[in-house]
Amino acid sequence: MAQTIHEPIEAVEAQKGERRRKRRPSMRMDMWTAVSLVLLALFALFLVYPLFNVLRESIVNGEGELTFEYFYKFFANSYYFQTIKNSFVLSITVTIVSLILGVPFSYFYTFYRLRGSKVLFIGAVLSVMSAPFIGAYAWILLLGRNGVFSQLFGGAFGITLPSIYGFGGLVLVLSLKLFPLVSIYMNAAFRSIDSSLIEAATLMGSTGVKRIWQVIIRLTIPTLLAASLLVFMRTFADFGTPLLIGQNYRTFTVEIYNQYLGETGQNHNFAAAIGIIGVLVTTVVFLIQKYVAGKFNFQLKSSRPIARKRPGGIGGVLIYAYQYGLIALALLPQFYIVYLSFRNNAQSRFLPGYTLDSYRLAMNRLLERSIYNTLLMGTLALAIIILIAMLIAYLVVRRPSWLNNLIDTLSMIPYIMPGAVIGIALVISFNQGPLALTGTMAILIIAVVIRRMPYTIRSATASLMHQPLSMEEAARSLGASKFKSFWKVTVPLMGSGIASGAILSFVTIVTEMSSAIILYNNQTITLTMSAYVAITRGNYGLACAFSSILTLITALILILYLAITKEENVKL
């Protein structure tokens, strides 16, 4: 009798246990589990392993002994420690100036119906997406010791302009390049504000500048913080601009390069230690930003969009002057470089008259190879990034598990890594067998994939999170396999979300310099590196020709972006 009573109880408990097991995330070996394991293996090989090697290089000396002498050398010597302080101060300053310039620019662009607004948008994107060192090089030609503006003001008015070299020049060049990042991000945030909130604030007596600060800015704080972090990271990791105009204001990225490839001496262990310190600094900044952003964790959805108004009177004149004046100043380096590419020149001197000699010389100096390598690297890297982004987005959103969450976390690590550190990590890890990649196009592609991957992954993940699961379930119920439902249903749903971001990612790939300068050689040289080499050799006309072609490619890509998307919500 007792046995017959306990049997149903045991059966019920067994059924409960079975239901609990079904509710747990399943790790059965199926197609998607295999994809997860492959992705994890790729991250382990090309990200975790290289980072581990950089860390090992920084704490193990030439005799194989564990030591912290390289870190002690950095912090004990004020010369080296000052580089990280300089980078931090420069990044903070550029971020503040970019906010001061970018937020009003975006406000006027969004809240007013301006003539030629599309020109302002294209100019802003073209400015921020140009090769990082071209602006610095152009400003040297404009405001350098023998620059055209320096000579004009000095000769005509007896005015000595401030030097373009050092901290002030870095802030000027980087702020004019990066303020469009703030404006592009803030455009979408301002458009998401419901006009009823502004009307309510007006009825309560909040008008003018007071309303902008109390309502509009506070409603967009999450976007403001995200844009600030991106400007900070790009400034902190920038290599080309401090190298050309930093002079005595040395930053840690330039010091890494000097220690790793310097002509006066090389210390790979010390370069690795500086790289690790840089990663730690950016990690702390990233975590602080995430914590602060968590305090303002809300989203806006506008049911009544902002009604743009026509600017009029003196205020309207000032708005137009600010908008077009700022864009003209930001684009001035690009136009001046193109202009100089047609000038007669003798190495570092430009002469009266015009010619195509710079372009003819470029044809004889690896122009064809540089264009081919640039487009090949960009196309292959972008294809890999899109594939990985779609797979990771699907795994994270549709098949959450500890394994897929780990992959998602690993994919975000490069977001806080300067390009120079990635370049050093790959050289250390793949400089010899069994997988010797140094000096090949493959290692350049791997570097840019690692650097640009996090942005596309986040875009793809956000896009898929807004797509209903019911469409995939319907495909499966009609007999479609897992792979077919993913390819025929899920990919098109994500496609529109990552297509625009992919086009703009292509621009950042083809203008990559921080990691490329460590990884390139004569066979894998790109347009960016060809222009840089010409600058270092004092052949300014040739450098202008390479830079102009790179600018043209950038402009064509952006025109393609606008033609395809017909929108202004870009993801940079």
Coordinates of C-alpha atoms in Angstrom, one line a residue:
M1 CA 0.0 0.0 0.0
A2 CA 2.8 2.4 1.0
Q3 CA 4.5 1.6 -2.3
T4 CA 1.4 2.5 -4.4
I5 CA 1.1 5.8 -2.5
H6 CA 4.8 6.8 -3.0
E7 CA 4.9 5.9 -6.7
P8 CA 2.6 8.9 -7.9
I9 CA 4.5 11.3 -5.6
E10 CA 7.9 10.2 -7.1
A11 CA 6.4 10.5 -10.6
V12 CA 5.2 14.0 -9.9
E13 CA 8.6 15.0 -8.6
A14 CA 10.2 13.5 -11.6
Q15 CA 7.9 15.5 -13.9
K16 CA 8.7 18.7 -12.0
G17 CA 12.4 18.0 -12.3
E18 CA 12.0 17.5 -16.1
R19 CA 10.2 20.8 -16.4
R20 CA 12.9 22.6 -14.5
R21 CA 15.5 21.1 -16.8
K22 CA 13.6 22.2 -19.9
R23 CA 13.4 25.8 -18.6
R24 CA 17.2 26.0 -18.1
P25 CA 19.2 27.3 -21.1
S26 CA 20.0 24.3 -23.2
M27 CA 23.6 23.6 -24.3
R28 CA 22.8 20.7 -26.6
M29 CA 25.2 20.2 -29.5
D30 CA 23.3 21.6 -32.5
M31 CA 24.1 23.9 -35.3
W32 CA 24.0 27.1 -33.2
T33 CA 26.1 25.6 -30.4
A34 CA 28.7 24.7 -33.0
V35 CA 28.6 28.3 -34.2
S36 CA 29.1 29.5 -30.7
L37 CA 32.1 27.3 -30.1
V38 CA 33.7 28.3 -33.4
L39 CA 33.3 32.0 -32.6
L40 CA 34.7 31.4 -29.1
A41 CA 37.7 29.7 -30.6
L42 CA 38.3 32.6 -33.0
F43 CA 38.1 35.1 -30.2
A44 CA 40.5 33.0 -28.1
L45 CA 43.0 32.8 -31.0
F46 CA 42.9 36.3 -32.3
L47 CA 41.9 38.4 -29.2
V48 CA 42.5 36.6 -25.9
Y49 CA 45.8 34.9 -26.9
P50 CA 47.3 38.2 -28.3
L51 CA 46.3 40.1 -25.3
F52 CA 47.8 37.5 -23.0
N53 CA 51.0 37.7 -25.0
V54 CA 51.1 41.5 -24.5
L55 CA 50.6 41.1 -20.8
R56 CA 53.3 38.4 -20.7
E57 CA 55.7 40.6 -22.6
S58 CA 55.1 43.4 -20.1
I59 CA 56.0 41.3 -17.0
V60 CA 58.6 38.8 -18.3
N61 CA 62.1 40.0 -19.2
G62 CA 64.5 38.7 -21.8
E63 CA 65.7 35.9 -19.5
G64 CA 62.2 34.7 -18.9
E65 CA 62.0 36.0 -15.4
L66 CA 58.9 37.5 -13.9
T67 CA 59.4 41.2 -13.3
F68 CA 57.5 44.4 -12.9
E69 CA 60.5 46.6 -13.8
Y70 CA 58.8 47.9 -16.9
F71 CA 55.8 49.2 -15.0
Y72 CA 58.1 50.6 -12.3
K73 CA 60.2 52.3 -15.0
F74 CA 57.0 53.9 -16.4
F75 CA 55.7 55.3 -13.1
A76 CA 59.1 56.2 -11.6
N77 CA 60.2 58.2 -14.6
S78 CA 58.2 61.4 -14.9
Y79 CA 59.0 61.6 -18.6
Y80 CA 57.1 58.4 -19.4
F81 CA 54.4 58.9 -16.8
Q82 CA 53.7 62.3 -18.2
T83 CA 52.7 60.8 -21.5
I84 CA 49.6 59.0 -20.0
K85 CA 48.7 62.2 -18.1
N86 CA 49.0 64.2 -21.3
S87 CA 46.8 61.8 -23.2
F88 CA 44.2 61.9 -20.4
V89 CA 44.2 65.7 -20.2
L90 CA 44.1 66.0 -24.0
S91 CA 41.2 63.6 -24.2
I92 CA 39.2 65.4 -21.5
T93 CA 39.8 68.8 -23.1
V94 CA 38.9 67.7 -26.6
T95 CA 35.7 66.0 -25.3
I96 CA 34.6 69.2 -23.5
V97 CA 35.4 71.4 -26.5
S98 CA 33.7 69.0 -28.9
L99 CA 30.6 69.1 -26.7
I100 CA 30.7 72.9 -26.6
L101 CA 30.8 73.0 -30.4
G102 CA 28.7 70.0 -31.3
V103 CA 25.7 70.4 -29.1
P104 CA 24.7 73.9 -30.3
F105 CA 25.5 72.8 -33.9
S106 CA 23.1 69.8 -33.5
Y107 CA 20.5 71.9 -31.7
F108 CA 20.3 74.5 -34.5
Y109 CA 20.3 71.8 -37.1
T110 CA 17.4 69.9 -35.5
F111 CA 15.2 72.7 -34.2
Y112 CA 15.5 75.0 -37.2
R113 CA 14.7 74.6 -40.9
L114 CA 18.0 75.7 -42.4
R115 CA 18.7 76.2 -46.1
G116 CA 21.2 73.6 -47.3
S117 CA 20.8 71.4 -44.3
K118 CA 21.9 68.4 -46.3
V119 CA 25.2 70.1 -47.1
L120 CA 25.8 70.7 -43.4
F121 CA 25.1 67.0 -42.7
I122 CA 27.4 65.7 -45.5
G123 CA 30.1 68.2 -44.3
A124 CA 29.9 67.0 -40.7
V125 CA 30.1 63.3 -41.7
L126 CA 32.9 63.9 -44.2
S127 CA 34.9 65.8 -41.6
V128 CA 34.7 63.2 -38.9
M129 CA 35.2 60.2 -41.3
S130 CA 38.4 61.5 -43.0
A131 CA 41.8 60.0 -42.3
P132 CA 42.9 61.0 -38.8
F133 CA 46.3 62.5 -39.7
I134 CA 45.2 64.5 -42.9
G135 CA 43.7 67.3 -40.8
A136 CA 46.9 67.6 -38.8
Y137 CA 49.1 67.6 -41.9
A138 CA 46.9 70.3 -43.6
W139 CA 46.9 72.5 -40.5
I140 CA 50.7 72.4 -40.5
L141 CA 50.6 73.7 -44.1
L142 CA 48.1 76.4 -42.9
L143 CA 49.4 77.4 -39.5
G144 CA 52.8 75.9 -39.3
R145 CA 56.0 78.0 -39.1
N146 CA 55.9 78.6 -42.9
G147 CA 52.1 78.1 -43.2
V148 CA 50.0 80.2 -45.6
F149 CA 48.0 81.8 -42.7
S150 CA 51.1 82.4 -40.6
Q151 CA 52.9 84.2 -43.5
L152 CA 49.7 86.1 -44.4
F153 CA 49.0 87.5 -40.9
G154 CA 52.7 88.0 -40.2
G155 CA 53.5 89.8 -43.4
A156 CA 50.4 91.8 -43.9
F157 CA 49.4 92.7 -40.3
G158 CA 52.5 91.9 -38.2
I159 CA 50.5 89.4 -36.1
T160 CA 52.1 86.2 -34.9
L161 CA 49.6 83.5 -34.8
P162 CA 49.7 80.8 -32.0
S163 CA 51.7 77.8 -32.9
I164 CA 49.9 74.8 -34.3
Y165 CA 52.3 72.5 -32.5
G166 CA 51.8 71.3 -29.0
F167 CA 48.7 71.1 -26.8
G168 CA 46.8 74.0 -28.3
G169 CA 47.2 72.7 -31.8
L170 CA 46.1 69.2 -30.8
V171 CA 43.0 70.5 -29.2
L172 CA 42.2 72.7 -32.3
V173 CA 42.7 69.9 -34.8
L174 CA 41.0 67.1 -32.9
S175 CA 38.1 69.2 -31.7
L176 CA 37.3 70.3 -35.3
K177 CA 37.5 66.7 -36.4
L178 CA 35.5 65.1 -33.6
F179 CA 32.7 67.7 -32.8
P180 CA 30.6 66.2 -35.7
L181 CA 30.5 63.0 -33.7
V182 CA 28.7 64.8 -31.0
S183 CA 26.3 66.5 -33.4
I184 CA 25.5 63.4 -35.3
Y185 CA 24.6 61.5 -32.1
M186 CA 22.7 64.4 -30.7
N187 CA 20.6 64.8 -33.9
A188 CA 18.9 61.5 -33.3
A189 CA 18.4 62.3 -29.6
F190 CA 16.9 65.8 -30.2
R191 CA 14.5 64.4 -32.8
S192 CA 13.3 61.8 -30.3
I193 CA 12.0 64.5 -27.9
D194 CA 8.3 64.8 -27.8
S195 CA 7.2 68.4 -28.5
S196 CA 4.5 68.1 -25.8
L197 CA 7.3 68.0 -23.2
I198 CA 8.7 71.3 -24.5
E199 CA 5.2 72.8 -24.5
A200 CA 4.6 71.7 -21.0
A201 CA 7.9 73.3 -19.9
T202 CA 7.0 76.5 -21.6
L203 CA 3.7 76.7 -19.8
M204 CA 5.5 76.3 -16.5
G205 CA 7.7 79.2 -17.3
S206 CA 10.8 77.5 -18.6
T207 CA 11.8 79.3 -21.8
G208 CA 14.9 80.2 -23.8
V209 CA 18.3 79.0 -22.6
K210 CA 16.7 77.9 -19.3
R211 CA 14.4 75.5 -21.1
I212 CA 17.2 74.1 -23.2
W213 CA 19.2 73.3 -20.1
Q214 CA 16.4 72.1 -17.8
V215 CA 14.5 70.0 -20.3
I216 CA 16.2 69.4 -23.7
I217 CA 19.7 68.7 -22.5
R218 CA 18.6 66.6 -19.5
L219 CA 16.4 64.5 -21.7
T220 CA 19.3 63.7 -23.9
I221 CA 21.9 62.9 -21.2
P222 CA 22.3 59.2 -22.1
T223 CA 23.2 60.1 -25.7
L224 CA 25.4 62.9 -24.5
L225 CA 27.4 60.5 -22.3
A226 CA 27.7 58.0 -25.2
A227 CA 29.0 60.6 -27.6
S228 CA 31.4 61.9 -24.9
L229 CA 32.8 58.5 -24.4
L230 CA 33.3 58.0 -28.1
V231 CA 35.1 61.3 -28.5
F232 CA 37.3 60.5 -25.5
M233 CA 38.2 57.1 -26.8
R234 CA 39.1 58.3 -30.2
T235 CA 41.2 61.1 -28.9
F236 CA 43.0 58.9 -26.4
A237 CA 43.8 56.3 -29.1
D238 CA 44.7 58.7 -31.8
F239 CA 48.2 58.3 -33.1
G240 CA 48.7 60.3 -36.3
T241 CA 47.7 63.7 -35.0
P242 CA 50.0 63.7 -31.9
L243 CA 52.8 62.3 -34.0
L244 CA 52.7 65.1 -36.5
I245 CA 52.0 68.2 -34.4
G246 CA 52.4 67.0 -30.8
Q247 CA 56.2 67.8 -30.6
N248 CA 57.0 68.3 -26.9
Y249 CA 53.5 67.4 -25.8
R250 CA 54.0 63.6 -26.0
T251 CA 51.2 61.1 -25.7
F252 CA 51.3 57.5 -24.8
T253 CA 50.3 56.2 -28.3
V254 CA 53.4 58.0 -29.8
E255 CA 55.6 56.6 -27.0
I256 CA 54.4 53.1 -27.7
Y257 CA 55.4 53.5 -31.3
N258 CA 58.8 55.0 -30.3
Q259 CA 59.5 52.2 -27.9
Y260 CA 58.4 49.5 -30.3
L261 CA 59.7 50.8 -33.6
G262 CA 61.9 53.8 -32.7
E263 CA 65.0 54.5 -34.7
T264 CA 67.1 55.3 -31.6
G265 CA 66.3 52.1 -29.8
Q266 CA 63.6 49.5 -29.3
N267 CA 62.2 48.1 -26.1
H268 CA 59.3 45.7 -26.9
N269 CA 58.7 44.8 -23.2
F270 CA 58.4 48.4 -22.2
A271 CA 56.1 49.2 -25.2
A272 CA 53.9 46.3 -24.1
A273 CA 53.8 47.7 -20.5
I274 CA 52.7 51.1 -21.7
G275 CA 50.0 49.5 -23.8
I276 CA 48.6 47.6 -20.8
I277 CA 48.6 50.8 -18.8
G278 CA 46.7 52.5 -21.6
V279 CA 44.1 49.7 -21.7
L280 CA 43.6 50.0 -18.0
V281 CA 43.0 53.7 -18.2
T282 CA 40.4 53.4 -20.9
T283 CA 38.8 50.5 -19.0
V284 CA 38.3 52.7 -16.0
V285 CA 36.9 55.6 -18.0
F286 CA 34.5 53.2 -19.8
L287 CA 33.3 51.7 -16.5
I288 CA 32.8 55.2 -15.0
Q289 CA 30.8 56.2 -18.1
K290 CA 28.7 53.1 -17.9
Y291 CA 28.0 53.8 -14.2
V292 CA 27.0 57.4 -14.8
A293 CA 24.9 56.4 -17.8
G294 CA 23.1 53.9 -15.6
K295 CA 21.8 56.7 -13.5
F296 CA 20.1 58.1 -16.5
N297 CA 18.7 54.9 -18.0
F298 CA 15.7 55.9 -19.9
Q299 CA 14.6 56.0 -23.5
L300 CA 12.7 58.6 -25.5
K301 CA 10.0 57.9 -28.1
S302 CA 8.4 60.8 -29.8
S303 CA 4.7 60.7 -30.7
R304 CA 4.8 64.4 -31.7
P305 CA 8.1 65.3 -33.4
I306 CA 9.7 68.7 -33.0
A307 CA 8.4 71.2 -35.5
R308 CA 11.3 73.0 -37.1
K309 CA 11.0 76.8 -37.5
R310 CA 12.6 79.2 -39.8
P311 CA 15.4 81.3 -38.3
G312 CA 14.9 85.0 -38.7
G313 CA 16.4 88.4 -37.8
I314 CA 19.9 88.8 -36.3
G315 CA 19.5 85.5 -34.5
G316 CA 19.0 83.7 -37.8
V317 CA 22.1 85.4 -39.3
L318 CA 24.1 84.3 -36.3
I319 CA 22.8 80.7 -36.6
Y320 CA 23.7 80.5 -40.3
A321 CA 27.1 82.0 -39.6
Y322 CA 27.8 79.5 -36.8
Q323 CA 26.6 76.5 -38.7
Y324 CA 28.4 77.1 -42.1
G325 CA 31.4 78.8 -40.5
L326 CA 32.1 75.8 -38.3
I327 CA 31.6 73.3 -41.1
A328 CA 33.8 75.4 -43.4
L329 CA 36.5 75.4 -40.7
A330 CA 36.2 71.7 -40.2
L331 CA 36.4 71.0 -43.9
L332 CA 39.1 73.5 -44.7
P333 CA 42.0 71.0 -44.3
Q334 CA 40.4 68.6 -46.8
F335 CA 39.8 71.2 -49.4
Y336 CA 43.3 72.7 -48.9
I337 CA 44.9 69.3 -49.4
V338 CA 43.0 68.8 -52.6
Y339 CA 44.0 72.2 -53.8
L340 CA 47.7 71.7 -53.1
S341 CA 47.7 68.4 -54.9
F342 CA 47.5 70.4 -58.1
R343 CA 50.2 72.9 -57.2
N344 CA 53.7 72.8 -58.5
N345 CA 56.1 71.7 -55.8
A346 CA 59.6 70.9 -55.0
Q347 CA 59.6 68.3 -52.2
S348 CA 58.4 70.3 -49.2
R349 CA 57.9 73.6 -51.0
F350 CA 54.9 74.6 -53.1
L351 CA 55.6 76.8 -56.1
P352 CA 53.4 79.0 -58.3
G353 CA 51.5 77.3 -61.0
Y354 CA 49.5 74.2 -61.4
T355 CA 50.3 70.7 -62.6
L356 CA 49.4 67.0 -62.4
D357 CA 53.0 66.0 -61.5
S358 CA 52.0 65.0 -58.0
Y359 CA 49.5 62.4 -59.4
R360 CA 52.0 61.3 -62.0
L361 CA 54.6 60.7 -59.3
A362 CA 52.0 58.9 -57.2
M363 CA 51.4 56.5 -60.2
N364 CA 55.1 55.7 -60.0
R365 CA 55.0 55.4 -56.2
L366 CA 52.7 52.5 -55.4
L367 CA 49.4 54.4 -56.1
E368 CA 47.8 51.4 -57.9
R369 CA 49.0 49.0 -55.2
S370 CA 47.8 51.3 -52.4
I371 CA 44.3 51.7 -53.9
Y372 CA 44.1 47.9 -54.5
N373 CA 45.2 47.0 -51.0
T374 CA 42.9 49.7 -49.4
L375 CA 39.8 48.4 -51.2
L376 CA 40.7 44.7 -50.8
M377 CA 41.4 45.1 -47.1
G378 CA 38.3 47.2 -46.6
T379 CA 36.0 44.8 -48.5
L380 CA 37.2 41.6 -46.9
A381 CA 37.3 43.1 -43.4
L382 CA 33.8 44.5 -43.8
A383 CA 32.4 41.2 -45.0
I384 CA 33.9 39.4 -42.0
I385 CA 32.6 42.0 -39.6
I386 CA 29.1 41.8 -41.0
L387 CA 29.0 38.0 -40.8
I388 CA 30.3 37.9 -37.2
A389 CA 28.0 40.7 -36.1
M390 CA 24.9 39.0 -37.5
L391 CA 25.9 35.6 -35.9
I392 CA 26.7 37.2 -32.5
A393 CA 23.5 39.3 -32.5
Y394 CA 21.4 36.2 -33.2
L395 CA 23.1 34.2 -30.5
V396 CA 22.8 36.9 -27.9
V397 CA 19.1 37.9 -28.6
R398 CA 17.6 34.6 -29.7
R399 CA 19.7 32.0 -27.9
P400 CA 20.9 33.5 -24.6
S401 CA 23.3 31.3 -22.6
W402 CA 26.4 31.8 -20.6
L403 CA 28.5 30.8 -23.6
N404 CA 26.9 33.4 -25.9
N405 CA 27.1 36.1 -23.2
L406 CA 30.8 35.3 -22.8
I407 CA 31.2 35.8 -26.6
D408 CA 29.3 39.0 -26.5
T409 CA 31.6 40.3 -23.6
L410 CA 34.7 39.3 -25.5
S411 CA 33.5 41.1 -28.6
M412 CA 33.4 44.4 -26.7
I413 CA 37.0 44.3 -25.4
P414 CA 38.4 46.0 -28.5
Y415 CA 36.2 49.0 -27.8
I416 CA 38.6 50.1 -25.0
M417 CA 41.8 49.1 -26.8
P418 CA 44.0 51.6 -28.7
G419 CA 44.9 50.5 -32.2
A420 CA 48.6 50.5 -31.4
V421 CA 48.1 47.9 -28.6
I422 CA 46.2 45.7 -31.1
G423 CA 49.0 46.0 -33.6
I424 CA 51.7 45.1 -31.1
A425 CA 49.6 42.1 -29.8
L426 CA 49.2 40.7 -33.2
V427 CA 52.9 41.1 -34.1
I428 CA 54.0 39.4 -30.9
S429 CA 51.5 36.5 -31.4
F430 CA 51.9 35.8 -35.1
N431 CA 55.5 36.7 -35.8
Q432 CA 56.5 33.1 -36.3
G433 CA 55.2 29.6 -36.8
P434 CA 53.0 27.7 -36.6
L435 CA 50.8 30.7 -37.7
A436 CA 53.1 33.3 -39.1
L437 CA 51.0 36.2 -40.3
T438 CA 53.2 39.3 -39.8
G439 CA 53.8 41.1 -43.1
T440 CA 50.7 39.7 -44.8
M441 CA 47.4 41.3 -45.7
A442 CA 45.7 38.8 -43.4
I443 CA 47.1 40.4 -40.3
L444 CA 46.0 43.9 -41.4
I445 CA 42.5 42.5 -42.0
I446 CA 42.4 40.8 -38.6
A447 CA 43.5 44.1 -36.9
V448 CA 40.8 46.2 -38.5
V449 CA 38.1 43.5 -37.9
I450 CA 39.1 43.5 -34.2
R451 CA 39.0 47.3 -34.0
R452 CA 35.8 48.0 -35.8
M453 CA 33.8 44.9 -34.8
P454 CA 32.2 46.1 -31.5
Y455 CA 30.2 49.0 -33.2
T456 CA 28.6 46.8 -35.8
I457 CA 27.8 44.1 -33.3
R458 CA 26.0 46.6 -31.1
S459 CA 24.1 47.9 -34.1
A460 CA 23.1 44.4 -35.2
T461 CA 22.0 43.4 -31.7
A462 CA 19.9 46.5 -31.2
S463 CA 18.3 46.0 -34.6
L464 CA 17.4 42.3 -33.9
M465 CA 16.0 43.1 -30.4
H466 CA 13.2 45.2 -32.1
Q467 CA 12.2 42.4 -34.5
P468 CA 9.4 39.9 -33.5
L469 CA 10.3 36.3 -33.0
S470 CA 7.0 35.2 -34.5
M471 CA 8.2 35.5 -38.0
E472 CA 11.0 33.0 -37.4
E473 CA 8.6 30.7 -35.6
A474 CA 6.3 30.8 -38.6
A475 CA 9.1 29.9 -40.9
R476 CA 10.1 27.0 -38.7
S477 CA 6.4 25.8 -38.5
L478 CA 6.3 25.7 -42.3
G479 CA 9.2 23.3 -42.4
A480 CA 12.2 25.6 -42.8
S481 CA 15.4 24.4 -41.2
K482 CA 17.2 26.5 -38.5
F483 CA 19.8 27.7 -41.0
K484 CA 17.2 28.5 -43.7
S485 CA 15.0 30.4 -41.3
F486 CA 18.0 32.4 -40.1
W487 CA 19.2 33.2 -43.6
K488 CA 15.8 33.8 -45.2
V489 CA 14.0 35.5 -42.4
T490 CA 16.4 36.8 -39.6
V491 CA 19.1 38.2 -41.8
P492 CA 16.8 40.4 -43.9
L493 CA 15.2 41.7 -40.6
M494 CA 18.7 42.7 -39.4
G495 CA 20.0 43.8 -42.8
S496 CA 18.5 47.2 -42.8
G497 CA 19.8 47.9 -39.3
I498 CA 23.4 47.1 -40.1
A499 CA 23.6 48.2 -43.8
S500 CA 24.1 51.8 -43.1
G501 CA 26.5 51.2 -40.3
A502 CA 28.5 48.9 -42.5
I503 CA 29.0 51.5 -45.2
L504 CA 30.3 54.0 -42.6
S505 CA 32.4 51.3 -41.0
F506 CA 34.1 50.8 -44.4
V507 CA 35.3 54.4 -44.2
T508 CA 36.9 53.9 -40.8
I509 CA 38.5 50.7 -42.0
V510 CA 40.2 52.3 -45.1
T511 CA 41.5 55.2 -43.1
E512 CA 42.9 53.0 -40.3
M513 CA 46.4 54.1 -39.2
S514 CA 47.1 53.4 -35.5
S515 CA 47.5 49.6 -35.9
A516 CA 48.4 49.7 -39.6
I517 CA 51.6 51.7 -39.0
I518 CA 52.9 48.7 -37.0
L519 CA 51.7 46.0 -39.3
Y520 CA 52.1 47.3 -42.9
N521 CA 55.0 46.7 -45.3
N522 CA 55.8 47.7 -48.9
Q523 CA 53.5 44.9 -50.2
T524 CA 50.5 45.6 -48.0
I525 CA 50.7 49.4 -48.0
T526 CA 47.4 51.3 -48.1
L527 CA 46.5 54.8 -49.2
T528 CA 46.7 56.1 -45.6
M529 CA 50.2 54.7 -45.1
S530 CA 51.4 55.9 -48.5
A531 CA 50.3 59.5 -47.6
Y532 CA 52.0 59.2 -44.2
V533 CA 55.2 57.9 -45.7
A534 CA 55.3 60.7 -48.2
I535 CA 54.9 63.2 -45.3
T536 CA 57.7 61.7 -43.3
R537 CA 60.0 61.9 -46.3
G538 CA 59.1 65.6 -46.9
N539 CA 57.4 65.0 -50.2
Y540 CA 54.3 67.2 -49.6
G541 CA 53.0 67.2 -53.1
L542 CA 53.0 63.4 -53.2
A543 CA 51.3 63.3 -49.8
C544 CA 48.6 65.7 -51.0
A545 CA 47.9 63.4 -54.0
F546 CA 47.5 60.3 -51.9
S547 CA 45.4 62.2 -49.3
S548 CA 43.2 63.6 -52.0
I549 CA 42.5 60.2 -53.5
L550 CA 41.7 58.9 -50.1
T551 CA 39.3 61.8 -49.5
L552 CA 37.6 61.2 -52.8
I553 CA 37.0 57.6 -51.9
T554 CA 35.6 58.7 -48.5
A555 CA 33.3 61.2 -50.2
L556 CA 32.0 58.6 -52.7
I557 CA 31.3 56.1 -49.9
L558 CA 29.3 58.7 -48.0
I559 CA 27.3 59.7 -51.1
L560 CA 26.5 56.0 -51.5
Y561 CA 25.4 55.9 -47.9
L562 CA 23.0 58.8 -48.3
A563 CA 21.7 57.4 -51.6
I564 CA 20.9 54.0 -50.1
T565 CA 19.6 55.0 -46.6
K566 CA 18.1 58.5 -47.3
E567 CA 18.4 59.1 -43.6
E568 CA 20.5 61.0 -41.1
N569 CA 20.6 58.6 -38.1
V570 CA 24.2 57.3 -38.6
K571 CA 26.1 55.0 -36.3
L572 CA 29.8 55.9 -36.1

